[in-house]
CSV table of C-alpha atoms in Angstrom, one decimal:
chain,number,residue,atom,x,y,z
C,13,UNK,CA,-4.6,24.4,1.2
C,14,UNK,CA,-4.5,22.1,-1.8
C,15,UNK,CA,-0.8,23.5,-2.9
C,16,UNK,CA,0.2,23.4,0.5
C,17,UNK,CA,-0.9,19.8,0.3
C,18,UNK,CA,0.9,19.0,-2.8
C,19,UNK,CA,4.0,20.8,-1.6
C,20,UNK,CA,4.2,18.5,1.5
C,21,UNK,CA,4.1,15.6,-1.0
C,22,UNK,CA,6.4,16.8,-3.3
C,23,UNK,CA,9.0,17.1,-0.6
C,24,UNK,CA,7.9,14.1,1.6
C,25,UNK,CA,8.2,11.7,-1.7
C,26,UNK,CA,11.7,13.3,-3.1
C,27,UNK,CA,13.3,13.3,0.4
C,28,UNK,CA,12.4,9.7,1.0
C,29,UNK,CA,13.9,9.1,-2.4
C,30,UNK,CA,17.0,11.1,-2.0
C,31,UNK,CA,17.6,9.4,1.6
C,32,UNK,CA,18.2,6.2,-0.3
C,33,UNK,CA,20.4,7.6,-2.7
C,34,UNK,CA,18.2,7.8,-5.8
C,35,UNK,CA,19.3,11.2,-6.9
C,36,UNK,CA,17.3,14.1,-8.4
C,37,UNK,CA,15.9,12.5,-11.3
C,38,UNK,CA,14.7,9.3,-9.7
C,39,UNK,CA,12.7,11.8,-6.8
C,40,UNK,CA,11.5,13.6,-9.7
C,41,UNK,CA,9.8,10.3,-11.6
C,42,UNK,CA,8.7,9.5,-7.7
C,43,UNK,CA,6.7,12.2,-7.5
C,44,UNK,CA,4.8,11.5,-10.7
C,45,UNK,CA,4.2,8.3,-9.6
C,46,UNK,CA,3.1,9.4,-6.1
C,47,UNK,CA,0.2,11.9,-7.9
C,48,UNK,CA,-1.0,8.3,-9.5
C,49,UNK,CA,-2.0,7.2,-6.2
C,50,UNK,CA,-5.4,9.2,-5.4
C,51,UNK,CA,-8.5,7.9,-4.6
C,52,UNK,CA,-9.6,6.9,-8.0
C,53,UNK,CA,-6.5,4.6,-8.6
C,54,UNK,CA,-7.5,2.2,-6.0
C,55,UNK,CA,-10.1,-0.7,-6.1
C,56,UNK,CA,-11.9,-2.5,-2.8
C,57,UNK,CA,-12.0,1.0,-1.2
C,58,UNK,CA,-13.4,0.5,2.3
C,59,UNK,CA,-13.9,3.2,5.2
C,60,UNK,CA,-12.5,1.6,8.7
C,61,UNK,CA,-12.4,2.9,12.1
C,62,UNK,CA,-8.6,3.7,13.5
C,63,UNK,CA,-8.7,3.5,17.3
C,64,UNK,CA,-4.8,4.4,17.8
C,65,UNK,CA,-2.1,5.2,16.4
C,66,UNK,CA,-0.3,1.8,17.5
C,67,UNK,CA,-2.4,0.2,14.7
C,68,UNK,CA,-0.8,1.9,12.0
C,69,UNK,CA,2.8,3.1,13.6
C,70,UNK,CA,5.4,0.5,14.1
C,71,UNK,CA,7.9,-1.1,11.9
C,72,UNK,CA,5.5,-3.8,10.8
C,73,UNK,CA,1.5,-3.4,11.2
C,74,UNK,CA,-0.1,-6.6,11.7
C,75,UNK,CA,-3.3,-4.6,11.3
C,76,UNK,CA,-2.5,-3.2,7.8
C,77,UNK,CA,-1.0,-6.5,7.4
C,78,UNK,CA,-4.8,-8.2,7.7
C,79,UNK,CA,-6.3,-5.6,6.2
C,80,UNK,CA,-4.3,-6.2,2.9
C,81,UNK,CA,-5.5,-9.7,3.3
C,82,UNK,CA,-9.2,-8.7,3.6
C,83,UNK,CA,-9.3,-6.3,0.7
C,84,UNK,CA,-7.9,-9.6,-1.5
C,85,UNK,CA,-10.3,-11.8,-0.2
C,86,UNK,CA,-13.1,-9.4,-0.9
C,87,UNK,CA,-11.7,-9.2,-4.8
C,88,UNK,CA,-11.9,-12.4,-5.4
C,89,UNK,CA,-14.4,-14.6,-4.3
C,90,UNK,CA,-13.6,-17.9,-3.6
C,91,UNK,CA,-9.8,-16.9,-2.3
C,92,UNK,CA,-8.2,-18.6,1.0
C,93,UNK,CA,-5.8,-17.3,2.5
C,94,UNK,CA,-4.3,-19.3,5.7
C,95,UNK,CA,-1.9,-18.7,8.0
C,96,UNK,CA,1.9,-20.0,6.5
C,97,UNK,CA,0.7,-20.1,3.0
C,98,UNK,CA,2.5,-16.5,2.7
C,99,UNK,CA,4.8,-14.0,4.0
C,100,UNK,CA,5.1,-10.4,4.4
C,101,UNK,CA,8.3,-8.8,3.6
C,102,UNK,CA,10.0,-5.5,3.2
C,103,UNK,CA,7.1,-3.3,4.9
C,104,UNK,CA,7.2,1.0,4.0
C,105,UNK,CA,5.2,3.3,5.2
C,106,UNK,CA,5.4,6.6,3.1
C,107,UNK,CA,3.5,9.5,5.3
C,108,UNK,CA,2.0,12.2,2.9
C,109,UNK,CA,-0.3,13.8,5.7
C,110,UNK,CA,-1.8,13.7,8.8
C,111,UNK,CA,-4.1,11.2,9.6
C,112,UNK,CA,-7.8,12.1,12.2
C,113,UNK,CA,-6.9,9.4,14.4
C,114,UNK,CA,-9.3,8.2,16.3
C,115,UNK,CA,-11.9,8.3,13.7
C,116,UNK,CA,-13.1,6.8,10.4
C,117,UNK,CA,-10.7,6.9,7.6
C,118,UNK,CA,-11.1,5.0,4.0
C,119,UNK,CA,-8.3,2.3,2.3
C,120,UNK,CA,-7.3,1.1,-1.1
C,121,UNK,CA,-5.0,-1.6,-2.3
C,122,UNK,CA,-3.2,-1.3,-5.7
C,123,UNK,CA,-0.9,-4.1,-7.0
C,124,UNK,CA,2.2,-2.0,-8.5
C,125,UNK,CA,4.4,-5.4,-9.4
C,126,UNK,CA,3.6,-9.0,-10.0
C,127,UNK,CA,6.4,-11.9,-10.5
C,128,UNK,CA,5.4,-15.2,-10.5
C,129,UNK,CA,5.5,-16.1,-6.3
C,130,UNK,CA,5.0,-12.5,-5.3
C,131,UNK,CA,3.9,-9.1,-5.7
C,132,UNK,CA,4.7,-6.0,-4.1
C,133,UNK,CA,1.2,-4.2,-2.9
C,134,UNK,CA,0.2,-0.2,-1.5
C,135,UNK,CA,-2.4,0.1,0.8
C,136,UNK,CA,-3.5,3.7,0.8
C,137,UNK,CA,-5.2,5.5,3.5
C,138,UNK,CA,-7.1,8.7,3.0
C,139,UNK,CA,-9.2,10.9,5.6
C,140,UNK,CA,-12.6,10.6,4.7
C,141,UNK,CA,-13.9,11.6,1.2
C,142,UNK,CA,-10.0,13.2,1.0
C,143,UNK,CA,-8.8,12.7,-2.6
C,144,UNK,CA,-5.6,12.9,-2.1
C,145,UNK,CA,-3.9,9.4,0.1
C,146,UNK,CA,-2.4,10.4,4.0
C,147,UNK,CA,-0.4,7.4,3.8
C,148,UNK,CA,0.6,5.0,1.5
C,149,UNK,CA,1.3,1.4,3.2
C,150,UNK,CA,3.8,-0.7,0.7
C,151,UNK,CA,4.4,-4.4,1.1
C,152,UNK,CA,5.4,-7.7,-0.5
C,153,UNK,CA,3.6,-10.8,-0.2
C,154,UNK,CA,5.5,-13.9,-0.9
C,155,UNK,CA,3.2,-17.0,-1.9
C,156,UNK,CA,4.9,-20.2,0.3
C,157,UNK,CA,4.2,-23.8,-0.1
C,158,UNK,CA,3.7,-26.5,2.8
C,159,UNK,CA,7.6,-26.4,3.0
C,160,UNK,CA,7.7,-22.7,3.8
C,161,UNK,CA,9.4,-22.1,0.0
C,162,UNK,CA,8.1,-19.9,-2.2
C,163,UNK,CA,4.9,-21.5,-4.3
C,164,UNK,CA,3.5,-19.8,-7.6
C,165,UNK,CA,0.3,-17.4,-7.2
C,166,UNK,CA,-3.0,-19.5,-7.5
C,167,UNK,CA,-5.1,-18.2,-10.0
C,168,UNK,CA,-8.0,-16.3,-7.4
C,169,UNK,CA,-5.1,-14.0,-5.6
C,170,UNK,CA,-4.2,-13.4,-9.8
C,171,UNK,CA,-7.5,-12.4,-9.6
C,172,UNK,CA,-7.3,-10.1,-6.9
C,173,UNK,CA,-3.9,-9.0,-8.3
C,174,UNK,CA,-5.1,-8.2,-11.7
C,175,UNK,CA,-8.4,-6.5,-10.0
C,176,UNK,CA,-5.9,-3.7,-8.4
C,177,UNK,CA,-3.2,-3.5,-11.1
C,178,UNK,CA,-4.8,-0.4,-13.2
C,179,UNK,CA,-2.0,1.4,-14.1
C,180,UNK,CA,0.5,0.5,-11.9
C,181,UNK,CA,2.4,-1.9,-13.5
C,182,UNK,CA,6.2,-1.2,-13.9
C,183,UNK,CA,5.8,1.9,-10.9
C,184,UNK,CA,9.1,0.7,-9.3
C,185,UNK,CA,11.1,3.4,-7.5
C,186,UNK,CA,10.5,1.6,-4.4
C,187,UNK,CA,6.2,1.5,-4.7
């Protein structure tokens, strides 16, 4: 089961690359990357209960949305994050399983890129005590000011940031 598992991946990962015109070698280094995203990469891992799949299955998931909020305000203590003060843009989901929905299933967040008024984020989701992720939720979150422009990070979302950027720095390829 665990090569049938990593076969999936392997093809899931390099067809999503080759769909956007990446090429062979770029679905190659994508697949690398992807086998860096197992449980132990990811910090402020909570288990969560997924009711339906209409929490997780849309273009854009408020839910995984809010949830990538939560796991950043449980980094870094102090943090407040308001309504307007960002923006999510540029949502992926990249599906490497199947999800037990409805039942309990564990998240991650990893910060793969930081520039100074945004980062791009992956939320993970694994079935429970699974080491390998079922989904991998990728998003950018733009910092805004009062004005609705783009504002620099404050220093306790750095915090957060640099709490979930172990290895993952540089990733690109669209993670």
């Amino acid at each position: 089961l665990k090569y049938i598992s990593q076969a999936r991946k392997i093809r899931c990962v390099a067809e999503l690359c080759l769909a956007v015109g990446r090429g062979l070698v770029r679905a190659a280094m994508a697949v690398a990357i992807a086998d860096r995203f197992g449980r132990g990469a990811f910090q402020a891992v909570r288990r969560i209960e997924l009711t339906s799949w209409h929490l997780v299955s849309a273009k854009q998931s408020p839910f995984l949305r809010e949830l990538t909020n939560d796991l950043l305000r449980s980094l870094s203590p102090g943090l407040a994050i308001k309504p307007g003060d960002h923006q999510f843009l540029a949502d992926r989901y990249y599906w490497l399983g199947r999800l037990s929905i409805p039942g309990p299933v564990d998240v991650g967040l990893a910060t793969v890129l930081r520039r100074p008024h945004s980062a791009r984020l992956v939320l993970s989701v694994f079935n429970p005590d699974a080491k390998e992720p079922v989904l991998l939720y990728q998003l950018d979150r733009v910092c805004l000011n009062g004005a609705a422009q783009p504002a620099r990070i404050g220093t306790a979302l750095d915090t957060a940031y640099q709490a979930t950027a172990s290895g993952f720095e540089g990733a690109g390829l669209g993670l």
